Amino acid sequence: LLKGPSSRGYVYLAFNLRPGRPFADNVVRTALSSCVDLDGIAQSATSGSGAPVSSTVTPGSWALPAVNIAEATFDPSGARSALLADGWQEESDGVFAKLGSRLEASILVRDGQSARTSAAQLIADQAAECGFSLTVSAQAYSSEILPRLRYPNDFDAYIGSWQWSLDPDDSDLFSSAACPTEESPAGKNFACWQSGSADSLLRQGLGSASESVRAPLYAEFQALRRSERPYLLLWADAGYTLLSGNISWPTEESDVSSPLYAWSIEAWSN
């Protein structure tokens, strides 16, 4: 029995970075990311089947660094301290406020997705310890969520998922040009992360055919994503495959951790 990341991909919490939204401030996004126990949330929401993930690159890909880096560090005390240092103050009900704005936001989640809804509620409950007041809003995808992910992007945060891509390029999700506009309202970068550094790394990655050149660029891109935090990755769905114990192949040891384990099936033997 092989257990590894499913080809269905990864689940993420996307923040709306547009000016005036609650998570437009990176200090706020980083504080929330440090205030939630990602491993615990993934285990609880998925009944133990979800796997931690810290990159949008397909597991087992040549573009992944040899050393795994955590998506975020669980540090509620540090999160509170960072918010206080940034000018936020705790009000009588425990919610932080700054210049008339309170740390209040809604997490949008697709109805019928029990694991994601559970994760959203766990995030809301844990974030309350850091001065956030978050509500979970489960909505129909086609009629409610999809229109709000389009321009002008009327949401605060959204739990969704993307399938793994064979190539590590994420230009369609994260390039500045993919931010929805009035002329192109359906851009996939609905977080509207606009970073010149990210754009440059993505362009350089696409500009080379060499894996040895591209791999460090995507490692740097993922580090930048974790720093600027347009997404907080929650977990990768698990996939299961039952194989005969007599089956083996030359790259079996490295392949079993990838959803693309069967890429060399023509070399399998028993």
mmCIF file of N, CA and C in Angstrom, residues 12-25 29 32 104-110 134-141 144-162 173-174 178-181 185-193 229-232:
data_model
loop_
_atom_site.group_PDB
_atom_site.id
_atom_site.type_symbol
_atom_site.label_atom_id
_atom_site.label_comp_id
_atom_site.label_asym_id
_atom_site.label_seq_id
_atom_site.Cartn_x
_atom_site.Cartn_y
_atom_site.Cartn_z
ATOM 1 N N TYR A 12 -5.181 25.357 0.439
ATOM 2 C CA TYR A 12 -4.524 26.586 0.863
ATOM 3 C C TYR A 12 -5.537 27.568 1.454
ATOM 4 N N LEU A 13 -5.021 28.497 2.241
ATOM 5 C CA LEU A 13 -5.781 29.662 2.682
ATOM 6 C C LEU A 13 -5.210 30.852 1.933
ATOM 7 N N ALA A 14 -6.003 31.444 1.057
ATOM 8 C CA ALA A 14 -5.567 32.606 0.281
ATOM 9 C C ALA A 14 -6.050 33.875 0.956
ATOM 10 N N PHE A 15 -5.170 34.875 1.028
ATOM 11 C CA PHE A 15 -5.514 36.174 1.600
ATOM 12 C C PHE A 15 -5.730 37.182 0.483
ATOM 13 N N ASN A 16 -6.709 38.050 0.648
ATOM 14 C CA ASN A 16 -6.930 39.128 -0.309
ATOM 15 C C ASN A 16 -5.999 40.282 0.059
ATOM 16 N N LEU A 17 -5.029 40.567 -0.812
ATOM 17 C CA LEU A 17 -4.015 41.586 -0.528
ATOM 18 C C LEU A 17 -4.384 42.974 -1.041
ATOM 19 N N ARG A 18 -5.567 43.128 -1.584
ATOM 20 C CA ARG A 18 -5.945 44.437 -2.118
ATOM 21 C C ARG A 18 -6.028 45.474 -0.984
ATOM 22 N N PRO A 19 -5.633 46.718 -1.265
ATOM 23 C CA PRO A 19 -5.686 47.775 -0.242
ATOM 24 C C PRO A 19 -7.073 47.883 0.379
ATOM 25 N N GLY A 20 -7.097 48.069 1.691
ATOM 26 C CA GLY A 20 -8.355 48.219 2.400
ATOM 27 C C GLY A 20 -8.926 46.925 2.942
ATOM 28 N N ARG A 21 -8.384 45.778 2.505
ATOM 29 C CA ARG A 21 -8.854 44.498 3.035
ATOM 30 C C ARG A 21 -8.097 44.176 4.318
ATOM 31 N N PRO A 22 -8.671 43.371 5.220
ATOM 32 C CA PRO A 22 -8.035 43.087 6.517
ATOM 33 C C PRO A 22 -6.639 42.483 6.420
ATOM 34 N N PHE A 23 -6.385 41.702 5.362
ATOM 35 C CA PHE A 23 -5.093 41.038 5.250
ATOM 36 C C PHE A 23 -4.155 41.714 4.245
ATOM 37 N N ALA A 24 -4.418 42.964 3.936
ATOM 38 C CA ALA A 24 -3.524 43.685 3.030
ATOM 39 C C ALA A 24 -2.156 43.908 3.660
ATOM 40 N N ASP A 25 -2.083 43.924 4.986
ATOM 41 C CA ASP A 25 -0.847 44.153 5.733
ATOM 42 C C ASP A 25 -0.128 42.824 5.967
ATOM 43 N N ARG A 29 -0.944 39.158 8.044
ATOM 44 C CA ARG A 29 -0.937 37.823 7.438
ATOM 45 C C ARG A 29 0.062 36.910 8.142
ATOM 46 N N LEU A 32 -1.223 35.860 11.645
ATOM 47 C CA LEU A 32 -2.211 34.785 11.585
ATOM 48 C C LEU A 32 -1.536 33.452 11.284
ATOM 49 N N GLU A 104 -11.001 41.950 12.119
ATOM 50 C CA GLU A 104 -12.209 41.177 11.838
ATOM 51 C C GLU A 104 -12.227 40.805 10.361
ATOM 52 N N ALA A 105 -12.508 39.560 10.080
ATOM 53 C CA ALA A 105 -12.520 39.106 8.686
ATOM 54 C C ALA A 105 -13.347 37.839 8.572
ATOM 55 N N SER A 106 -13.676 37.498 7.349
ATOM 56 C CA SER A 106 -14.449 36.290 7.056
ATOM 57 C C SER A 106 -13.604 35.328 6.228
ATOM 58 N N ILE A 107 -13.682 34.045 6.561
ATOM 59 C CA ILE A 107 -13.021 33.006 5.771
ATOM 60 C C ILE A 107 -14.077 32.346 4.893
ATOM 61 N N LEU A 108 -13.936 32.497 3.612
ATOM 62 C CA LEU A 108 -14.871 31.935 2.648
ATOM 63 C C LEU A 108 -14.472 30.490 2.356
ATOM 64 N N VAL A 109 -15.447 29.584 2.374
ATOM 65 C CA VAL A 109 -15.166 28.174 2.101
ATOM 66 C C VAL A 109 -16.342 27.578 1.339
ATOM 67 N N ARG A 110 -16.031 26.662 0.465
ATOM 68 C CA ARG A 110 -17.066 26.028 -0.367
ATOM 69 C C ARG A 110 -17.947 25.120 0.482
ATOM 70 N N LEU A 134 -12.524 36.058 13.510
ATOM 71 C CA LEU A 134 -12.767 35.491 12.184
ATOM 72 C C LEU A 134 -14.064 34.702 12.187
ATOM 73 N N THR A 135 -14.823 34.834 11.124
ATOM 74 C CA THR A 135 -16.044 34.054 10.964
ATOM 75 C C THR A 135 -15.901 33.171 9.735
ATOM 76 N N VAL A 136 -16.524 32.011 9.776
ATOM 77 C CA VAL A 136 -16.480 31.056 8.668
ATOM 78 C C VAL A 136 -17.763 31.202 7.858
ATOM 79 N N SER A 137 -17.609 31.392 6.559
ATOM 80 C CA SER A 137 -18.755 31.576 5.677
ATOM 81 C C SER A 137 -18.745 30.497 4.601
ATOM 82 N N ALA A 138 -19.569 29.470 4.772
ATOM 83 C CA ALA A 138 -19.678 28.395 3.786
ATOM 84 C C ALA A 138 -20.711 28.795 2.739
ATOM 85 N N GLN A 139 -20.280 28.811 1.475
ATOM 86 C CA GLN A 139 -21.135 29.304 0.402
ATOM 87 C C GLN A 139 -21.102 28.357 -0.795
ATOM 88 N N ALA A 140 -22.133 28.451 -1.632
ATOM 89 C CA ALA A 140 -22.170 27.694 -2.878
ATOM 90 C C ALA A 140 -21.077 28.228 -3.805
ATOM 91 N N TYR A 141 -20.331 27.318 -4.439
ATOM 92 C CA TYR A 141 -19.178 27.755 -5.230
ATOM 93 C C TYR A 141 -19.573 28.573 -6.457
ATOM 94 N N GLU A 144 -21.906 31.899 -5.465
ATOM 95 C CA GLU A 144 -21.451 32.836 -4.439
ATOM 96 C C GLU A 144 -19.941 33.050 -4.429
ATOM 97 N N ILE A 145 -19.182 31.947 -4.407
ATOM 98 C CA ILE A 145 -17.730 32.085 -4.254
ATOM 99 C C ILE A 145 -17.074 32.572 -5.537
ATOM 100 N N LEU A 146 -17.357 31.905 -6.646
ATOM 101 C CA LEU A 146 -16.697 32.243 -7.902
ATOM 102 C C LEU A 146 -16.850 33.721 -8.261
ATOM 103 N N PRO A 147 -18.039 34.312 -8.149
ATOM 104 C CA PRO A 147 -18.142 35.742 -8.450
ATOM 105 C C PRO A 147 -17.296 36.611 -7.529
ATOM 106 N N ARG A 148 -17.083 36.183 -6.280
ATOM 107 C CA ARG A 148 -16.312 36.988 -5.337
ATOM 108 C C ARG A 148 -14.805 36.822 -5.540
ATOM 109 N N LEU A 149 -14.401 35.760 -6.240
ATOM 110 C CA LEU A 149 -12.991 35.591 -6.570
ATOM 111 C C LEU A 149 -12.619 36.364 -7.835
ATOM 112 N N ARG A 150 -13.603 36.813 -8.551
ATOM 113 C CA ARG A 150 -13.376 37.632 -9.738
ATOM 114 C C ARG A 150 -13.279 39.109 -9.342
ATOM 115 N N TYR A 151 -12.779 39.912 -10.239
ATOM 116 C CA TYR A 151 -12.684 41.348 -9.991
ATOM 117 C C TYR A 151 -14.056 41.893 -9.597
ATOM 118 N N PRO A 152 -14.142 42.713 -8.545
ATOM 119 C CA PRO A 152 -13.063 43.349 -7.775
ATOM 120 C C PRO A 152 -12.630 42.576 -6.534
ATOM 121 N N ASN A 153 -12.869 41.261 -6.501
ATOM 122 C CA ASN A 153 -12.366 40.390 -5.438
ATOM 123 C C ASN A 153 -12.927 40.766 -4.068
ATOM 124 N N ASP A 154 -14.201 40.500 -3.897
ATOM 125 C CA ASP A 154 -14.898 40.864 -2.663
ATOM 126 C C ASP A 154 -14.853 39.712 -1.649
ATOM 127 N N PHE A 155 -13.681 39.509 -1.068
ATOM 128 C CA PHE A 155 -13.533 38.500 -0.017
ATOM 129 C C PHE A 155 -12.336 38.895 0.843
ATOM 130 N N ASP A 156 -12.252 38.317 2.028
ATOM 131 C CA ASP A 156 -11.120 38.571 2.922
ATOM 132 C C ASP A 156 -10.092 37.448 2.831
ATOM 133 N N ALA A 157 -10.577 36.216 2.994
ATOM 134 C CA ALA A 157 -9.713 35.035 2.914
ATOM 135 C C ALA A 157 -10.552 33.892 2.365
ATOM 136 N N TYR A 158 -9.894 32.953 1.707
ATOM 137 C CA TYR A 158 -10.618 31.865 1.024
ATOM 138 C C TYR A 158 -9.820 30.575 1.122
ATOM 139 N N ILE A 159 -10.487 29.505 1.530
ATOM 140 C CA ILE A 159 -9.843 28.190 1.540
ATOM 141 C C ILE A 159 -10.237 27.464 0.260
ATOM 142 N N GLY A 160 -9.236 27.151 -0.560
ATOM 143 C CA GLY A 160 -9.471 26.451 -1.818
ATOM 144 C C GLY A 160 -8.380 25.435 -2.068
ATOM 145 N N SER A 161 -8.304 24.949 -3.282
ATOM 146 C CA SER A 161 -7.277 23.962 -3.622
ATOM 147 C C SER A 161 -6.909 24.088 -5.095
ATOM 148 N N TRP A 162 -5.697 23.666 -5.405
ATOM 149 C CA TRP A 162 -5.222 23.577 -6.787
ATOM 150 C C TRP A 162 -4.648 22.188 -7.006
ATOM 151 N N LEU A 173 -0.818 31.552 -11.350
ATOM 152 C CA LEU A 173 -1.400 31.766 -10.028
ATOM 153 C C LEU A 173 -0.862 32.994 -9.322
ATOM 154 N N PHE A 174 0.407 33.342 -9.573
ATOM 155 C CA PHE A 174 1.058 34.335 -8.731
ATOM 156 C C PHE A 174 1.682 35.523 -9.454
ATOM 157 N N ALA A 178 -1.562 38.253 -13.515
ATOM 158 C CA ALA A 178 -2.707 37.367 -13.330
ATOM 159 C C ALA A 178 -3.686 37.883 -12.289
ATOM 160 N N CYS A 179 -3.399 39.058 -11.702
ATOM 161 C CA CYS A 179 -4.342 39.668 -10.760
ATOM 162 C C CYS A 179 -5.585 40.117 -11.531
ATOM 163 N N PRO A 180 -6.781 39.759 -11.088
ATOM 164 C CA PRO A 180 -7.998 40.148 -11.807
ATOM 165 C C PRO A 180 -8.130 41.669 -11.945
ATOM 166 N N THR A 181 -8.561 42.077 -13.102
ATOM 167 C CA THR A 181 -8.799 43.493 -13.378
ATOM 168 C C THR A 181 -10.179 43.638 -14.009
ATOM 169 N N PRO A 185 -11.359 40.006 -15.585
ATOM 170 C CA PRO A 185 -11.865 39.800 -14.221
ATOM 171 C C PRO A 185 -11.624 38.420 -13.638
ATOM 172 N N ALA A 186 -11.236 37.436 -14.470
ATOM 173 C CA ALA A 186 -11.147 36.064 -13.990
ATOM 174 C C ALA A 186 -9.718 35.588 -13.764
ATOM 175 N N GLY A 187 -8.768 36.493 -13.580
ATOM 176 C CA GLY A 187 -7.393 36.084 -13.329
ATOM 177 C C GLY A 187 -7.289 35.177 -12.114
ATOM 178 N N LYS A 188 -6.395 34.187 -12.178
ATOM 179 C CA LYS A 188 -6.278 33.209 -11.087
ATOM 180 C C LYS A 188 -5.550 33.755 -9.860
ATOM 181 N N ASN A 189 -4.848 34.864 -10.017
ATOM 182 C CA ASN A 189 -4.157 35.460 -8.871
ATOM 183 C C ASN A 189 -5.147 36.339 -8.113
ATOM 184 N N PHE A 190 -6.235 35.693 -7.589
ATOM 185 C CA PHE A 190 -7.278 36.470 -6.930
ATOM 186 C C PHE A 190 -6.823 37.017 -5.585
ATOM 187 N N ALA A 191 -5.696 36.516 -5.057
ATOM 188 C CA ALA A 191 -5.101 37.157 -3.882
ATOM 189 C C ALA A 191 -4.540 38.516 -4.262
ATOM 190 N N CYS A 192 -4.288 38.705 -5.535
ATOM 191 C CA CYS A 192 -3.711 39.937 -6.099
ATOM 192 C C CYS A 192 -2.352 40.237 -5.467
ATOM 193 N N TRP A 193 -1.526 39.211 -5.365
ATOM 194 C CA TRP A 193 -0.147 39.392 -4.923
ATOM 195 C C TRP A 193 0.620 40.018 -6.079
ATOM 196 N N ARG A 229 3.523 35.860 1.985
ATOM 197 C CA ARG A 229 2.328 35.173 2.439
ATOM 198 C C ARG A 229 1.028 35.511 1.703
ATOM 199 N N PRO A 230 0.974 35.413 0.368
ATOM 200 C CA PRO A 230 -0.326 35.518 -0.292
ATOM 201 C C PRO A 230 -1.184 34.292 0.017
ATOM 202 N N TYR A 231 -0.511 33.139 0.199
ATOM 203 C CA TYR A 231 -1.165 31.892 0.562
ATOM 204 C C TYR A 231 -0.535 31.363 1.844
ATOM 205 N N LEU A 232 -1.330 30.683 2.644
ATOM 206 C CA LEU A 232 -0.839 29.825 3.715
ATOM 207 C C LEU A 232 -1.250 28.416 3.324
#
